[in-house]
Amino acid sequence: MNYDQVFAKAIDRLHAEGRYRVFIDILRNKGQFPSARCFAGHNGPKPITVWCSNDYLAMAQHPAVVAAMEEALHDVGAGSGGTRNIGGNTHYHVALEAELADLHGKEAALLFTSGYVSNEATLATLAKLLPGCVIFSDELNHASMIAGIRNSGCEKQVFRHNDVAHLEELLAQADPDAPKLIAFESVYSMDGDVAPIAAFCDLADKYNALTFCDEVHAVGMYGARGGGVTERDGVADRVTIIEGTLGKAFGVMGGYIAASRNVVDVIRSYAPGFIFTTSLSPVLVAGVLASVRHLKASNAERDAQQAAAAKLKRMMADAGLPVLPSTTHIVPLMVGDPVRAKRISDILLAEYGIYVQPINFPTVPRGTERLRFTPGPMHDEAMTRELVDALVEVWDRLELRLAA
């Protein structure tokens, strides 16, 4: 077998389908987000405005976060030195877990190296510990949740997106004595819609099921203290496990779960994805700790982000651009073709200094390709107007349809 030929053909297929991923080479300018420098091309770095970052609240640039990381670096050095069990359990880790448990009103929390790992490790481990477990999974759940469910080896039932009636239909058909887990997200990052969490919890109570809610696109941004949609809607106490990330609204890196002391202890004790990996650098954990504490006490960033998102959606709609309505900070602009989505992205970056990444299959279904904008508290009126004007010009140039 010619191995290189097999690999080359696999890459060629992505190019032919228009969904080969290109990583944009940039550096963000400290304290000036969403301003950055792009190194693509051959004429040196050019200034750009970033419109697709998951640093939703610009906390990666916040002086308190940067100062906390600098202090930790000079206090304890760069790395943790090992796994949590062998040398890598620093006081920073313990303090952050306590802060996250408090954020969600849970007895305990557990840190992971990423949100992907926290989803995969927790779902796989939990289901393996429940013989005969059936997991009921929303059809639009993140790839990390799907991987965890697959790796658990348990039975999976997929319910239509946010469809409470379909979920109950599946629950009613299941063995009443079988352990059950309902897995869903709070905010879905591609469409920007929100799960009916209270209704899912009602079904969990009725059919004796556990619940697992992925809040990665909501923690920090919703609720009086940034506890996510579960806090905003007053249902955090009804959700068995809340999972979140430290790399989006909190601006640094990592993932976590918050749950009862027993659930956290069993994941801590059995999940290979937690046990056998070096713990997060204390420098990173110190930054997250400062970020979580700040956002618990400050609504300014959340309010500014919501205002920026509402403004962008309104201006896009007024300009006739095909923006998908949403009630969250996610602003999807529909294109419906991977080649065109990439072409629009390339023109915006090269000619306007506007960076937004095209979103293609398998992240979204074929035919729903889009540009996904994530306006934040630092995107001002002038930046927003410049973006909308550029989009209208590109839409006209490529002879794409605008609403009347």
GROMACS .gro file of N, CA and C in nm, residues 186-247:
model
  186
  186SER      N    1  -2.655   2.395   2.666
  186SER     CA    2  -2.745   2.506   2.700
  186SER      C    3  -2.756   2.599   2.580
  187VAL      N    4  -2.644   2.657   2.536
  187VAL     CA    5  -2.640   2.740   2.415
  187VAL      C    6  -2.567   2.661   2.306
  188TYR      N    7  -2.631   2.647   2.191
  188TYR     CA    8  -2.570   2.576   2.079
  188TYR      C    9  -2.494   2.677   1.993
  189SER      N   10  -2.365   2.650   1.976
  189SER     CA   11  -2.273   2.754   1.927
  189SER      C   12  -2.288   2.787   1.780
  190MET      N   13  -2.351   2.704   1.701
  190MET     CA   14  -2.361   2.732   1.558
  190MET      C   15  -2.490   2.807   1.522
  191ASP      N   16  -2.601   2.776   1.589
  191ASP     CA   17  -2.728   2.844   1.563
  191ASP      C   18  -2.760   2.949   1.669
  192GLY      N   19  -2.698   2.937   1.785
  192GLY     CA   20  -2.722   3.034   1.892
  192GLY      C   21  -2.853   3.016   1.965
  193ASP      N   22  -2.915   2.898   1.954
  193ASP     CA   23  -3.040   2.874   2.025
  193ASP      C   24  -3.014   2.810   2.160
  194VAL      N   25  -3.117   2.802   2.244
  194VAL     CA   26  -3.104   2.761   2.383
  194VAL      C   27  -3.193   2.641   2.412
  195ALA      N   28  -3.142   2.547   2.490
  195ALA     CA   29  -3.217   2.427   2.525
  195ALA      C   30  -3.328   2.458   2.626
  196PRO      N   31  -3.438   2.383   2.620
  196PRO     CA   32  -3.545   2.394   2.720
  196PRO      C   33  -3.506   2.314   2.845
  197ILE      N   34  -3.414   2.368   2.921
  197ILE     CA   35  -3.352   2.291   3.030
  197ILE      C   36  -3.453   2.247   3.135
  198ALA      N   37  -3.542   2.337   3.175
  198ALA     CA   38  -3.642   2.303   3.278
  198ALA      C   39  -3.728   2.185   3.232
  199ALA      N   40  -3.768   2.186   3.106
  199ALA     CA   41  -3.850   2.077   3.053
  199ALA      C   42  -3.773   1.945   3.051
  200PHE      N   43  -3.645   1.951   3.017
  200PHE     CA   44  -3.562   1.831   3.021
  200PHE      C   45  -3.550   1.779   3.165
  201CYS      N   46  -3.536   1.869   3.259
  201CYS     CA   47  -3.526   1.829   3.400
  201CYS      C   48  -3.658   1.767   3.448
  202ASP      N   49  -3.770   1.820   3.400
  202ASP     CA   50  -3.901   1.761   3.433
  202ASP      C   51  -3.906   1.616   3.387
  203LEU      N   52  -3.858   1.591   3.265
  203LEU     CA   53  -3.857   1.453   3.214
  203LEU      C   54  -3.761   1.366   3.292
  204ALA      N   55  -3.648   1.422   3.332
  204ALA     CA   56  -3.553   1.346   3.413
  204ALA      C   57  -3.616   1.303   3.545
  205ASP      N   58  -3.691   1.394   3.606
  205ASP     CA   59  -3.760   1.360   3.730
  205ASP      C   60  -3.864   1.250   3.707
  206LYS      N   61  -3.937   1.263   3.598
  206LYS     CA   62  -4.046   1.168   3.568
  206LYS      C   63  -3.993   1.029   3.538
  207TYR      N   64  -3.879   1.021   3.468
  207TYR     CA   65  -3.828   0.891   3.424
  207TYR      C   66  -3.701   0.848   3.499
  208ASN      N   67  -3.672   0.915   3.609
  208ASN     CA   68  -3.558   0.880   3.694
  208ASN      C   69  -3.427   0.878   3.615
  209ALA      N   70  -3.398   0.989   3.548
  209ALA     CA   71  -3.277   1.001   3.467
  209ALA      C   72  -3.183   1.106   3.526
  210LEU      N   73  -3.055   1.089   3.501
  210LEU     CA   74  -2.956   1.192   3.531
  210LEU      C   75  -2.956   1.293   3.416
  211THR      N   76  -2.903   1.412   3.443
  211THR     CA   77  -2.891   1.514   3.338
  211THR      C   78  -2.748   1.565   3.331
  212PHE      N   79  -2.703   1.590   3.208
  212PHE     CA   80  -2.568   1.642   3.182
  212PHE      C   81  -2.583   1.762   3.088
  213CYS      N   82  -2.547   1.881   3.136
  213CYS     CA   83  -2.564   2.004   3.057
  213CYS      C   84  -2.429   2.067   3.026
  214ASP      N   85  -2.399   2.076   2.897
  214ASP     CA   86  -2.277   2.141   2.849
  214ASP      C   87  -2.305   2.291   2.840
  215GLU      N   88  -2.238   2.369   2.925
  215GLU     CA   89  -2.259   2.515   2.932
  215GLU      C   90  -2.141   2.594   2.875
  216VAL      N   91  -2.061   2.531   2.788
  216VAL     CA   92  -1.937   2.597   2.747
  216VAL      C   93  -1.958   2.731   2.677
  217HIS      N   94  -2.069   2.745   2.605
  217HIS     CA   95  -2.096   2.872   2.536
  217HIS      C   96  -2.187   2.963   2.618
  218ALA      N   97  -2.196   2.938   2.748
  218ALA     CA   98  -2.284   3.019   2.833
  218ALA      C   99  -2.220   3.062   2.963
  219VAL      N  100  -2.126   2.980   3.018
  219VAL     CA  101  -2.066   3.019   3.145
  219VAL      C  102  -1.991   3.151   3.130
  220GLY      N  103  -2.004   3.235   3.230
  220GLY     CA  104  -1.944   3.367   3.227
  220GLY      C  105  -2.034   3.472   3.166
  221MET      N  106  -2.126   3.428   3.077
  221MET     CA  107  -2.202   3.524   2.995
  221MET      C  108  -2.349   3.535   3.031
  222TYR      N  109  -2.402   3.439   3.105
  222TYR     CA  110  -2.543   3.442   3.142
  222TYR      C  111  -2.555   3.414   3.292
  223GLY      N  112  -2.660   3.467   3.352
  223GLY     CA  113  -2.678   3.453   3.495
  223GLY      C  114  -2.617   3.572   3.569
  224ALA      N  115  -2.667   3.597   3.689
  224ALA     CA  116  -2.623   3.714   3.766
  224ALA      C  117  -2.475   3.710   3.799
  225ARG      N  118  -2.419   3.589   3.813
  225ARG     CA  119  -2.276   3.576   3.845
  225ARG      C  120  -2.198   3.504   3.735
  226GLY      N  121  -2.262   3.482   3.620
  226GLY     CA  122  -2.193   3.413   3.512
  226GLY      C  123  -2.201   3.262   3.521
  227GLY      N  124  -2.300   3.211   3.594
  227GLY     CA  125  -2.314   3.067   3.608
  227GLY      C  126  -2.378   2.999   3.488
  228GLY      N  127  -2.411   3.075   3.385
  228GLY     CA  128  -2.465   3.017   3.263
  228GLY      C  129  -2.617   3.023   3.258
  229VAL      N  130  -2.673   2.957   3.157
  229VAL     CA  131  -2.817   2.957   3.138
  229VAL      C  132  -2.886   2.886   3.254
  230THR      N  133  -2.821   2.783   3.310
  230THR     CA  134  -2.881   2.713   3.424
  230THR      C  135  -2.898   2.806   3.543
  231GLU      N  136  -2.804   2.899   3.562
  231GLU     CA  137  -2.821   2.998   3.669
  231GLU      C  138  -2.928   3.100   3.630
  232ARG      N  139  -2.921   3.151   3.507
  232ARG     CA  140  -3.017   3.251   3.463
  232ARG      C  141  -3.160   3.201   3.477
  233ASP      N  142  -3.183   3.074   3.442
  233ASP     CA  143  -3.317   3.018   3.442
  233ASP      C  144  -3.355   2.953   3.575
  234GLY      N  145  -3.264   2.957   3.673
  234GLY     CA  146  -3.293   2.905   3.805
  234GLY      C  147  -3.308   2.754   3.811
  235VAL      N  148  -3.231   2.682   3.728
  235VAL     CA  149  -3.244   2.535   3.724
  235VAL      C  150  -3.112   2.463   3.753
  236ALA      N  151  -3.009   2.535   3.795
  236ALA     CA  152  -2.879   2.471   3.817
  236ALA      C  153  -2.888   2.358   3.919
  237ASP      N  154  -2.971   2.377   4.021
  237ASP     CA  155  -2.983   2.274   4.124
  237ASP      C  156  -3.051   2.147   4.074
  238ARG      N  157  -3.120   2.156   3.960
  238ARG     CA  158  -3.191   2.040   3.905
  238ARG      C  159  -3.106   1.961   3.806
  239VAL      N  160  -2.995   2.018   3.761
  239VAL     CA  161  -2.907   1.951   3.666
  239VAL      C  162  -2.802   1.870   3.742
  240THR      N  163  -2.787   1.743   3.708
  240THR     CA  164  -2.694   1.656   3.781
  240THR      C  165  -2.550   1.702   3.764
  241ILE      N  166  -2.510   1.722   3.639
  241ILE     CA  167  -2.372   1.761   3.608
  241ILE      C  168  -2.374   1.881   3.514
  242ILE      N  169  -2.307   1.987   3.553
  242ILE     CA  170  -2.286   2.103   3.467
  242ILE      C  171  -2.142   2.102   3.421
  243GLU      N  172  -2.123   2.109   3.289
  243GLU     CA  173  -1.987   2.110   3.233
  243GLU      C  174  -1.961   2.245   3.170
  244GLY      N  175  -1.839   2.293   3.185
  244GLY     CA  176  -1.804   2.423   3.129
  244GLY      C  177  -1.661   2.428   3.081
  245THR      N  178  -1.629   2.538   3.017
  245THR     CA  179  -1.493   2.560   2.968
  245THR      C  180  -1.432   2.682   3.034
  246LEU      N  181  -1.300   2.685   3.035
  246LEU     CA  182  -1.226   2.799   3.087
  246LEU      C  183  -1.158   2.876   2.975
  247GLY      N  184  -1.183   2.834   2.850
  247GLY     CA  185  -1.114   2.892   2.735
  247GLY      C  186  -1.198   2.985   2.651
   0.00000   0.00000   0.00000
